Coordinates of C-alpha atoms in Angstrom, one line a residue:
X313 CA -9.9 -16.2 19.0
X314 CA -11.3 -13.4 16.3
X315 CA -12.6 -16.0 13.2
X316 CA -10.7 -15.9 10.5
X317 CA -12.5 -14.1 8.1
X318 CA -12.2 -11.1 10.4
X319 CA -8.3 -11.6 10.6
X320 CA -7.3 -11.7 7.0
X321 CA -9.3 -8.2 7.1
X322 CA -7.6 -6.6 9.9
X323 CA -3.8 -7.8 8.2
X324 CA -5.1 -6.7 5.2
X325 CA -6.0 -2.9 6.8
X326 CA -2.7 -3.2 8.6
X327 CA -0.4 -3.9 5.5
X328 CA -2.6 -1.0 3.5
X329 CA -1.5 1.5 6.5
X330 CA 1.8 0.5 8.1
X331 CA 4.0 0.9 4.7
X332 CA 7.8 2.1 4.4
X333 CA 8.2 5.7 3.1
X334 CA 11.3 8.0 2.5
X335 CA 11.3 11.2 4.2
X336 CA 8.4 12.9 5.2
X337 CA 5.3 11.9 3.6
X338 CA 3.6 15.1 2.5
X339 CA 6.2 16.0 0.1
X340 CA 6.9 12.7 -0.7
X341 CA 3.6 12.4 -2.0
X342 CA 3.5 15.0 -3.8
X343 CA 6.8 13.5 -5.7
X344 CA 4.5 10.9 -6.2
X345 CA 2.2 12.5 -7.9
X346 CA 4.7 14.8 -10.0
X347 CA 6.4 10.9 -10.7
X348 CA 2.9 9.9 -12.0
X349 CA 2.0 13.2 -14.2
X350 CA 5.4 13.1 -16.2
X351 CA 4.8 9.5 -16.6
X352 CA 1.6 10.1 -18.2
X353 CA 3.2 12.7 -20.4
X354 CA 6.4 10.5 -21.5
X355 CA 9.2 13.1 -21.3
X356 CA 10.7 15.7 -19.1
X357 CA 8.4 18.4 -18.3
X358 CA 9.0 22.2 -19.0
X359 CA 6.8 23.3 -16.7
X360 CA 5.2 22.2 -13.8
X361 CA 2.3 23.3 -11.4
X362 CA 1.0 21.9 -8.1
X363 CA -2.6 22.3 -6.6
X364 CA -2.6 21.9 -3.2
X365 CA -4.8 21.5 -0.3
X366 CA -3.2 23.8 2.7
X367 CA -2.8 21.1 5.0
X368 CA -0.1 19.4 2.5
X369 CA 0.7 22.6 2.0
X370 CA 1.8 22.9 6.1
X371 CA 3.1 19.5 6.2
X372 CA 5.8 20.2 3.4
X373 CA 7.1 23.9 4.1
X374 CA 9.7 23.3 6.7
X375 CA 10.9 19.8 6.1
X376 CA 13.5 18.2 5.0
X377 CA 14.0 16.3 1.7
X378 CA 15.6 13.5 2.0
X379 CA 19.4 13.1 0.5
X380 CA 19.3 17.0 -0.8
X381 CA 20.0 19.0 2.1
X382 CA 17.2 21.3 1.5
X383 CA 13.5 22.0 2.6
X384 CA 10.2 22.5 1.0
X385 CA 8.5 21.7 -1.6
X386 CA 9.9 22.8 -5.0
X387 CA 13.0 20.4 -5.0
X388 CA 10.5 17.6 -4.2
X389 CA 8.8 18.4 -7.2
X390 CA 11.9 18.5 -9.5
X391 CA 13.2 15.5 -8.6
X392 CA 9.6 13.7 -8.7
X393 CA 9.6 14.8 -12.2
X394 CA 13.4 14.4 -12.8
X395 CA 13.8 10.6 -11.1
X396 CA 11.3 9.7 -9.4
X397 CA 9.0 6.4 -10.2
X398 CA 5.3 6.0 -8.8
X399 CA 5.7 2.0 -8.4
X400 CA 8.0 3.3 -5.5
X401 CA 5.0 4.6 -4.1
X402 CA 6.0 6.5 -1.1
X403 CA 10.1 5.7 -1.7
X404 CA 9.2 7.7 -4.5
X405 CA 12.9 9.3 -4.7
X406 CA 15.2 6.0 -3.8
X407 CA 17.2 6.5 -6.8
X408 CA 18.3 9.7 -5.6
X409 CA 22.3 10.5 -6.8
X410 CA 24.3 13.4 -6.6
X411 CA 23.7 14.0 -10.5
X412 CA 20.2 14.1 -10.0
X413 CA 20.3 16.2 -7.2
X414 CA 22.3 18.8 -9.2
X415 CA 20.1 18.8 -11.7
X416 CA 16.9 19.6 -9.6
X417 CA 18.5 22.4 -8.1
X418 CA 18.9 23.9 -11.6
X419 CA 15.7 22.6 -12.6
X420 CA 14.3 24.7 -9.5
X421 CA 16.8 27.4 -10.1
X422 CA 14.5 28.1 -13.7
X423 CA 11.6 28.5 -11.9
X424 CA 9.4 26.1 -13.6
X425 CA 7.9 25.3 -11.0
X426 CA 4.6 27.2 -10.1
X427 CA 3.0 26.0 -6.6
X428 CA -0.4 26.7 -5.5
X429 CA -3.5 26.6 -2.9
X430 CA -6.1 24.7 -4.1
X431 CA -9.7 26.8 -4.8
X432 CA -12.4 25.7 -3.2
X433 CA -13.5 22.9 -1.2
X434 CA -11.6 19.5 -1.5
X435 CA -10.1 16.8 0.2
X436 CA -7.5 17.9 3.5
X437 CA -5.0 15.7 1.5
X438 CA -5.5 16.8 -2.3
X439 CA -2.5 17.0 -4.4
X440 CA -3.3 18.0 -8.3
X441 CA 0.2 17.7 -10.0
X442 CA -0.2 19.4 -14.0
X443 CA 3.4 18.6 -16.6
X444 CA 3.5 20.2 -19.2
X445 CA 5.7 20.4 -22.3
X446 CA 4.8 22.2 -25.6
X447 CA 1.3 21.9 -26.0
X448 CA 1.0 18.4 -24.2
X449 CA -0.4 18.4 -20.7
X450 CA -0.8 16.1 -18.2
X451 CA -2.6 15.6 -15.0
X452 CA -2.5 13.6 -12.0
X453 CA -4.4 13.7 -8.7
X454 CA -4.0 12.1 -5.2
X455 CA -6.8 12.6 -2.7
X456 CA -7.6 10.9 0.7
X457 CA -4.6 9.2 1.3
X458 CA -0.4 9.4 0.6
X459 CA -0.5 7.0 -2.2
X460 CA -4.7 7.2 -3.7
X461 CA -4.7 8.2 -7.4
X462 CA -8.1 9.6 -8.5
X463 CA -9.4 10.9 -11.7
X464 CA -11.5 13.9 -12.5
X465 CA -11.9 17.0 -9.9
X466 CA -12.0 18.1 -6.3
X467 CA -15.2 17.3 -6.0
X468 CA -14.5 13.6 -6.8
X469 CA -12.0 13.8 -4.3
X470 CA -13.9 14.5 -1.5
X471 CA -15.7 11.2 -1.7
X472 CA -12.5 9.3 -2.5
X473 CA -12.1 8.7 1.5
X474 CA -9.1 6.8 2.6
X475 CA -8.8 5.3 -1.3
X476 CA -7.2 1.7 -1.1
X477 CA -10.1 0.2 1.3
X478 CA -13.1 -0.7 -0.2
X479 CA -13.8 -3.1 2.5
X480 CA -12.0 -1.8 5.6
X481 CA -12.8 -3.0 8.7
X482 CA -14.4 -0.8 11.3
X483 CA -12.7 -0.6 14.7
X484 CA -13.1 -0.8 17.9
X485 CA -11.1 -0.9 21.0
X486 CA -12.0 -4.3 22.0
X487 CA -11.3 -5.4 18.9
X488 CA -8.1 -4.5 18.7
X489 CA -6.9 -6.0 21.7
X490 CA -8.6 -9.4 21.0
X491 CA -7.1 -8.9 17.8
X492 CA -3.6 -8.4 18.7
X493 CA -3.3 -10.3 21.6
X494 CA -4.8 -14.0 20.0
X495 CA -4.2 -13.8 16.1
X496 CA -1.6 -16.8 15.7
X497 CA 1.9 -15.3 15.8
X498 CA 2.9 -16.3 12.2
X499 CA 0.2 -13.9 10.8
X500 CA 1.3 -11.0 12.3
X501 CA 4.8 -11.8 12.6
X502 CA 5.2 -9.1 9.8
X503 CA 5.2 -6.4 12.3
X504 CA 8.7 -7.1 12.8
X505 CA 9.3 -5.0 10.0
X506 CA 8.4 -1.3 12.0
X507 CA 11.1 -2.8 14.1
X508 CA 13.5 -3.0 11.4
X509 CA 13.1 0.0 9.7
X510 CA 12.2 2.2 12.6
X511 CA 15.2 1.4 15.0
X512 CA 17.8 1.7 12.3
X513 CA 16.5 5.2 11.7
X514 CA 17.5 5.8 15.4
X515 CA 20.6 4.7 14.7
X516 CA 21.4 6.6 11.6
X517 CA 20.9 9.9 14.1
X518 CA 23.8 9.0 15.7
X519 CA 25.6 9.4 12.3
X520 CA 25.2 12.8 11.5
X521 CA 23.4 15.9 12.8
X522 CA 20.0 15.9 12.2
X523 CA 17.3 18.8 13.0
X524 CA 17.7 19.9 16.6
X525 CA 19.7 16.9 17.9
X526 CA 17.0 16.2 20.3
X527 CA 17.6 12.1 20.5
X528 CA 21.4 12.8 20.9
X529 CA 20.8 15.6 23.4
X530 CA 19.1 13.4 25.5
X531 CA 22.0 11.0 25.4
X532 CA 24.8 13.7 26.7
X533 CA 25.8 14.0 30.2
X534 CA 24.1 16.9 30.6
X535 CA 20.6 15.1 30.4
X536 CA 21.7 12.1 31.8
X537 CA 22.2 13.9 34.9
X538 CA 18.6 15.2 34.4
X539 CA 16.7 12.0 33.2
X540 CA 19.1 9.8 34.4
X541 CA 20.4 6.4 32.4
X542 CA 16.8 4.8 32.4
X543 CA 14.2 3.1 30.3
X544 CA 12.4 6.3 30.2
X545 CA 15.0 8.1 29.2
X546 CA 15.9 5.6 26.9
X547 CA 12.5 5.3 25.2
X548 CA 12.6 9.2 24.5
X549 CA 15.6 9.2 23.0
X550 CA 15.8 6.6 20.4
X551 CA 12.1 8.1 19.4
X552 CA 13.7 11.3 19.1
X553 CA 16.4 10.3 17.3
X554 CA 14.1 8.5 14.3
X555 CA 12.2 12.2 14.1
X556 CA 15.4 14.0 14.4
X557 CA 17.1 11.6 11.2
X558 CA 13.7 11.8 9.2
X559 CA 12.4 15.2 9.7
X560 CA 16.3 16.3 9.2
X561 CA 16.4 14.5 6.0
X562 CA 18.2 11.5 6.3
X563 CA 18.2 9.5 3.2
X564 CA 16.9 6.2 4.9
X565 CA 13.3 4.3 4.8
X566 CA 10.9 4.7 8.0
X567 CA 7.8 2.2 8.5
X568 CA 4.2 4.5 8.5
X569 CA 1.6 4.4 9.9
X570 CA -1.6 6.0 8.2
X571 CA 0.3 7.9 5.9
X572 CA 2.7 9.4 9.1
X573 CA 6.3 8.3 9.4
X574 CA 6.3 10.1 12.6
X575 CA 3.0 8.3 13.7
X576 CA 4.8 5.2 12.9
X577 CA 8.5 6.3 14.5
X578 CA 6.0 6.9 17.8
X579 CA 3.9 3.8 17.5
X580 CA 7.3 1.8 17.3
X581 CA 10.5 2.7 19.2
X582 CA 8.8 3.3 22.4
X583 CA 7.9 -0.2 22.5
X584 CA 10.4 -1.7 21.5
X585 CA 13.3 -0.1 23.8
X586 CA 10.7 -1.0 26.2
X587 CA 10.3 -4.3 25.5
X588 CA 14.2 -5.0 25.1
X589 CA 15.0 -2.7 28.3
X590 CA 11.9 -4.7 30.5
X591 CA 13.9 -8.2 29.0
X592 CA 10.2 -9.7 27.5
X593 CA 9.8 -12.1 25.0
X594 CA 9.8 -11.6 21.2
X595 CA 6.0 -12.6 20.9
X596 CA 5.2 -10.1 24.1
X597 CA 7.1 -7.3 21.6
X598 CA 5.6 -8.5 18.2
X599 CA 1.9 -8.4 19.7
X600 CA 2.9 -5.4 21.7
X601 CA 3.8 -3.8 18.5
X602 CA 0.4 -5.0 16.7
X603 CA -1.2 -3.6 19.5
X604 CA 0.2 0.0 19.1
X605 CA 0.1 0.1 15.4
X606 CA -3.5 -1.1 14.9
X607 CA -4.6 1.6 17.9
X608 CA -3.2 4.2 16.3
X609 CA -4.8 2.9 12.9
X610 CA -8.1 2.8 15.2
X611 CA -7.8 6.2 15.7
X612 CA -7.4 7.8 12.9
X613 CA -10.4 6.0 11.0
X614 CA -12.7 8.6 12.6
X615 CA -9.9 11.3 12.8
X616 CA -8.7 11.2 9.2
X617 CA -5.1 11.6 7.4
X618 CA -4.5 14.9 8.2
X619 CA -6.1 17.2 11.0
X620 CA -5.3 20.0 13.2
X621 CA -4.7 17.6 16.0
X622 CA -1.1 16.2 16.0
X623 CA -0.5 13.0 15.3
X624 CA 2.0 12.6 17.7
X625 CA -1.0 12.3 19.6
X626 CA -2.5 9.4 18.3
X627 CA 0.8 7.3 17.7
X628 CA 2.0 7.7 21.6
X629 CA -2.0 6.4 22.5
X630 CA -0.9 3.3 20.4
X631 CA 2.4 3.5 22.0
X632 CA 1.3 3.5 25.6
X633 CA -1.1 0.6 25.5
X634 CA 2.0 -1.6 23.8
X635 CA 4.0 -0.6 26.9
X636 CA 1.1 -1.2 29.1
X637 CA 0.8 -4.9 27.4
X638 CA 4.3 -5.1 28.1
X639 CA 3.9 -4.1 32.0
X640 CA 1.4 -7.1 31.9
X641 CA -1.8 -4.6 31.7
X642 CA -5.0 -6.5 30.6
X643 CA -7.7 -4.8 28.0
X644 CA -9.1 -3.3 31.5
X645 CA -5.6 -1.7 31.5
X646 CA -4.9 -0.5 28.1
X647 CA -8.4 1.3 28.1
X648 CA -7.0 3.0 31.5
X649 CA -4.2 4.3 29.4
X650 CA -6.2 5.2 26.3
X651 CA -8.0 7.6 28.7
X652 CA -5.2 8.6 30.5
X653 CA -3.5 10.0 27.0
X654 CA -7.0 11.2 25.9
X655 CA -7.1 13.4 29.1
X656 CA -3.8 14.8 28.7
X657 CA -2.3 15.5 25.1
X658 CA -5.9 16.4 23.7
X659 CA -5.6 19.9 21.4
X660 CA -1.9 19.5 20.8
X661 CA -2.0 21.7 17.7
X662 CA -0.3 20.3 14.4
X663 CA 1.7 23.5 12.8
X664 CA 3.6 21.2 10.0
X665 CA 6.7 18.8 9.2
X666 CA 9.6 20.1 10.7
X667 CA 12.5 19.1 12.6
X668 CA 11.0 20.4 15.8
X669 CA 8.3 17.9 15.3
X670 CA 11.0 15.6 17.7
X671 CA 10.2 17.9 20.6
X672 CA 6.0 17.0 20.6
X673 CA 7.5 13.4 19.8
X674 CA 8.7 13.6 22.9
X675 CA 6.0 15.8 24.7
X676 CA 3.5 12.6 23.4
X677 CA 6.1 9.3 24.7
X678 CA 6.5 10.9 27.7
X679 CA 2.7 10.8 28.8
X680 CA 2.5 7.5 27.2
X681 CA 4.9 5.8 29.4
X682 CA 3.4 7.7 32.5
X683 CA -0.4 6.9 31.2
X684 CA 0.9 3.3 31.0
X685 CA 2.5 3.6 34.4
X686 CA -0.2 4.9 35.8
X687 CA -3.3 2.8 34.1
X688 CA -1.0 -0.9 35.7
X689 CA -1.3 1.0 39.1
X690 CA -4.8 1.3 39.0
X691 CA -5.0 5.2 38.1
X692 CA -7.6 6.1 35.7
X693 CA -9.3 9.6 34.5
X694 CA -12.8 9.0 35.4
X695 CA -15.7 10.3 33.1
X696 CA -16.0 13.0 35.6
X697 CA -13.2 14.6 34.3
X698 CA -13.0 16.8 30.8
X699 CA -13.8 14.6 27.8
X700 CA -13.6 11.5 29.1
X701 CA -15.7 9.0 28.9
X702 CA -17.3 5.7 30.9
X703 CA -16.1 3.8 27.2
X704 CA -13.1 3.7 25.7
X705 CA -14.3 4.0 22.4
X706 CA -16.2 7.1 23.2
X707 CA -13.5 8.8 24.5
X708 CA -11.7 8.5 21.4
X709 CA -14.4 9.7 19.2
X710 CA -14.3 12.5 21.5
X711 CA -11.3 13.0 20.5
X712 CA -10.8 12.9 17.3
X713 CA -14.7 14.5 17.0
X714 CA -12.5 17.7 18.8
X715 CA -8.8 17.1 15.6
X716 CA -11.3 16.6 13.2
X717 CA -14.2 18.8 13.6
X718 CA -13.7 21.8 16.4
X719 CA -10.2 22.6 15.4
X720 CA -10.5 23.0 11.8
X721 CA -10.5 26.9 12.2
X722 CA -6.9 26.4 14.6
X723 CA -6.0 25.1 11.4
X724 CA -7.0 28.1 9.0
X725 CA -5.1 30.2 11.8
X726 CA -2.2 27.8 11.6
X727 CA -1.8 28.2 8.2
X728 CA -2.0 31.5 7.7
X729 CA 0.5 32.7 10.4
X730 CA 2.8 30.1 8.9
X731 CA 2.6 31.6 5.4
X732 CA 2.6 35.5 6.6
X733 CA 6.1 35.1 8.0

């Protein structure tokens, strides 16, 4: 068993990154940080300007906001400023009424709200929220993570990194496993939580119709006769759902991961239905669900917060070695899968938060319960083969050297074919 020492670390990196949040998180933070700047100047502001990096700015364009009905940015903004609290952190708009809701569309309506690319070179999640109300101004600043409040410019914010961790823990794959598969069940019982949360946003999908339907598509006749009534067909869509309800703007709480609700929607229900479908036992499913969460956590320490890459990518890597725990796959067998994802969804292009983000949900549990399937047979990508690697670990810096580094100018393109429209 891991000592200790090293334990209280890893919880202590899982709690920072698997957190509950409202809606989708780009906006949401950026409700934060309007929350935080009309704190700081102690009354309503008259006018408002955001600074932001351009890949907030393509994670908050087509998304819903949650309990409005509307997309985008500038209602996030008004009701940041309007009712929104910073000790809510990423539920930043949980007192959300219909009085409120009213008032930011009027708010919005008197265009007092100015938005803007950030000049120059800072962080890939910078947010720079300035209130202002007769000749009293305030500033706040996020950088390097949803939630990270900094002070003083861009170029502080590029060396803010992830923010909260001054001690985090570096990674590996072995560690991971060992990690999640002997830590005594009480400590990390708390994963139950992504269970909670993430499931009943499945369910709230049946509710209502959210973005394109996709989880409830899936469901119909139609598909079954397709897909058939199975746990695969299951597992896609109750994950579905979750995106469909979040993305779509459902006014309900979704457990993260590393600043995604998506990453955590994908890291979660897979397993779960899974696990519930494949009848194993509730410490099987809570270490099952460590497993996932802490690989996708893995991940994106050398990927960052936001990239070109998807992150639908990373979260179905977690979710495929959970399942492939689940089929009764050793370490030998999760790193199998790892490279069985890594050789498959690599270069799936992220192009913002949107209800459509369901379908590459989808795209991404698919391979993971065929990678999974695959790696407990004995089928592996061999280093022979693309970017893959003799280690595990190697093939997921590859990886995330390729969303971090070589894509960077897919993501100028992204951008600016997104804001040409």
């Amino acid at each position: 068993m891991i000592e200790k020492a090293i334990r209280e670390r890893i919880i202590a990196l899982v709690h920072q990154e698997v957190v509950p949040a409202i809606g989708c998180t780009e906006p949401m933070a950026v409700a934060l940080c309007t929350a935080k700047a009309t704190e700081q100047l102690g009354q309503r502001p008259e006018h408002i300007e955001a600074y932001l990096s351009a890949n907030i700015l393509k994670n908050a364009m087509g998304v819903g906001i949650p309990g409005t009905g509307m997309i985008g940015l500038p209602i996030a903004i008004a009701l940041g400023a309007l009712i929104g609290k910073s000790e809510y952190q990423l539920e930043v708009l949980k007192d959300m009424t219909p009085e409120a809701l009213e008032q930011g569309k009027q708010y919005v309506g008197e265009n007092r709200i100015d938005i803007k690319l950030k000049d120059g070179d800072c962080d890939k999640l910078y947010i720079e929220v300035c209130c202002q109300a007769g000749d009293r101004r305030e500033t706040a600043i996020i950088a390097g993570s949803h939630t990270h409040f900094v002070s003083g410019d861009a170029s502080y914010a590029r060396t803010a990194g992830r923010g909260e961790a001054t001690d985090e823990i570096e990674l590996n794959m072995r560690l991971v496993y060992d990690f999640a598969t002997t830590a005594p069940l009480d400590e990390i019982r708390f994963i139950e939580e992504a269970r909670t949360y993430n499931m009943n946003a499945a369910r709230e999908a049946l509710k209502g119709n959210y973005g394109h339907n996709l989880g409830k598509t899936i469901d119909r006749p139609m598909a079954k006769g397709i897909f058939g009534n199975s746990i695969f067909s299951h597992i896609i869509s109750r994950t579905a759902s979750a995106c469909d309800a979040r993305m779509g703007g459902a006014m309900i709480p979704v457990m993260s991961n590393s600043g995604s609700g998506n990453q955590g929607i994908c890291a979660t229900n897979p397993v779960c239905v899974y696990a519930k479908e494949n009848e194993n036992t509730e410490e099987e499913l809570l270490r099952a669900l460590m497993l996932s969460h802490l690989t996708a956590i893995y991940i994106k320490q050398s990927l960052g917060r936001l990239s070109a890459l998807c992150g639908c990518v990373v979260a179905s890597i977690g979710s495929s070695v959970g399942i492939t725990y689940l089929m009764g796959g050793d370490y030998e067998h999760v790193c199998h899968a790892v490279k069985n994802m890594i050789a498959n969804l690599t270069g799936m292009i992220c192009d913002g938060a949107k209800p459509s983000c369901s379908l590459k949900i989808t795209s991404g549990v698919s391979t993971a319960v065929l990678s999974a399937l695959l790696s407990v047979e004995g089928k592996c990508v061999t280093s022979a083969e693309g970017i893959v690697d003799d280690s595990v670990d190697q093939s997921i810096h590859n990886l995330t050297s390729i969303g971090a580094e070589a894509m960077c100018k897919t993501d100028d393109m992204v951008l600016s074919i997104m804001t040409s429209k």
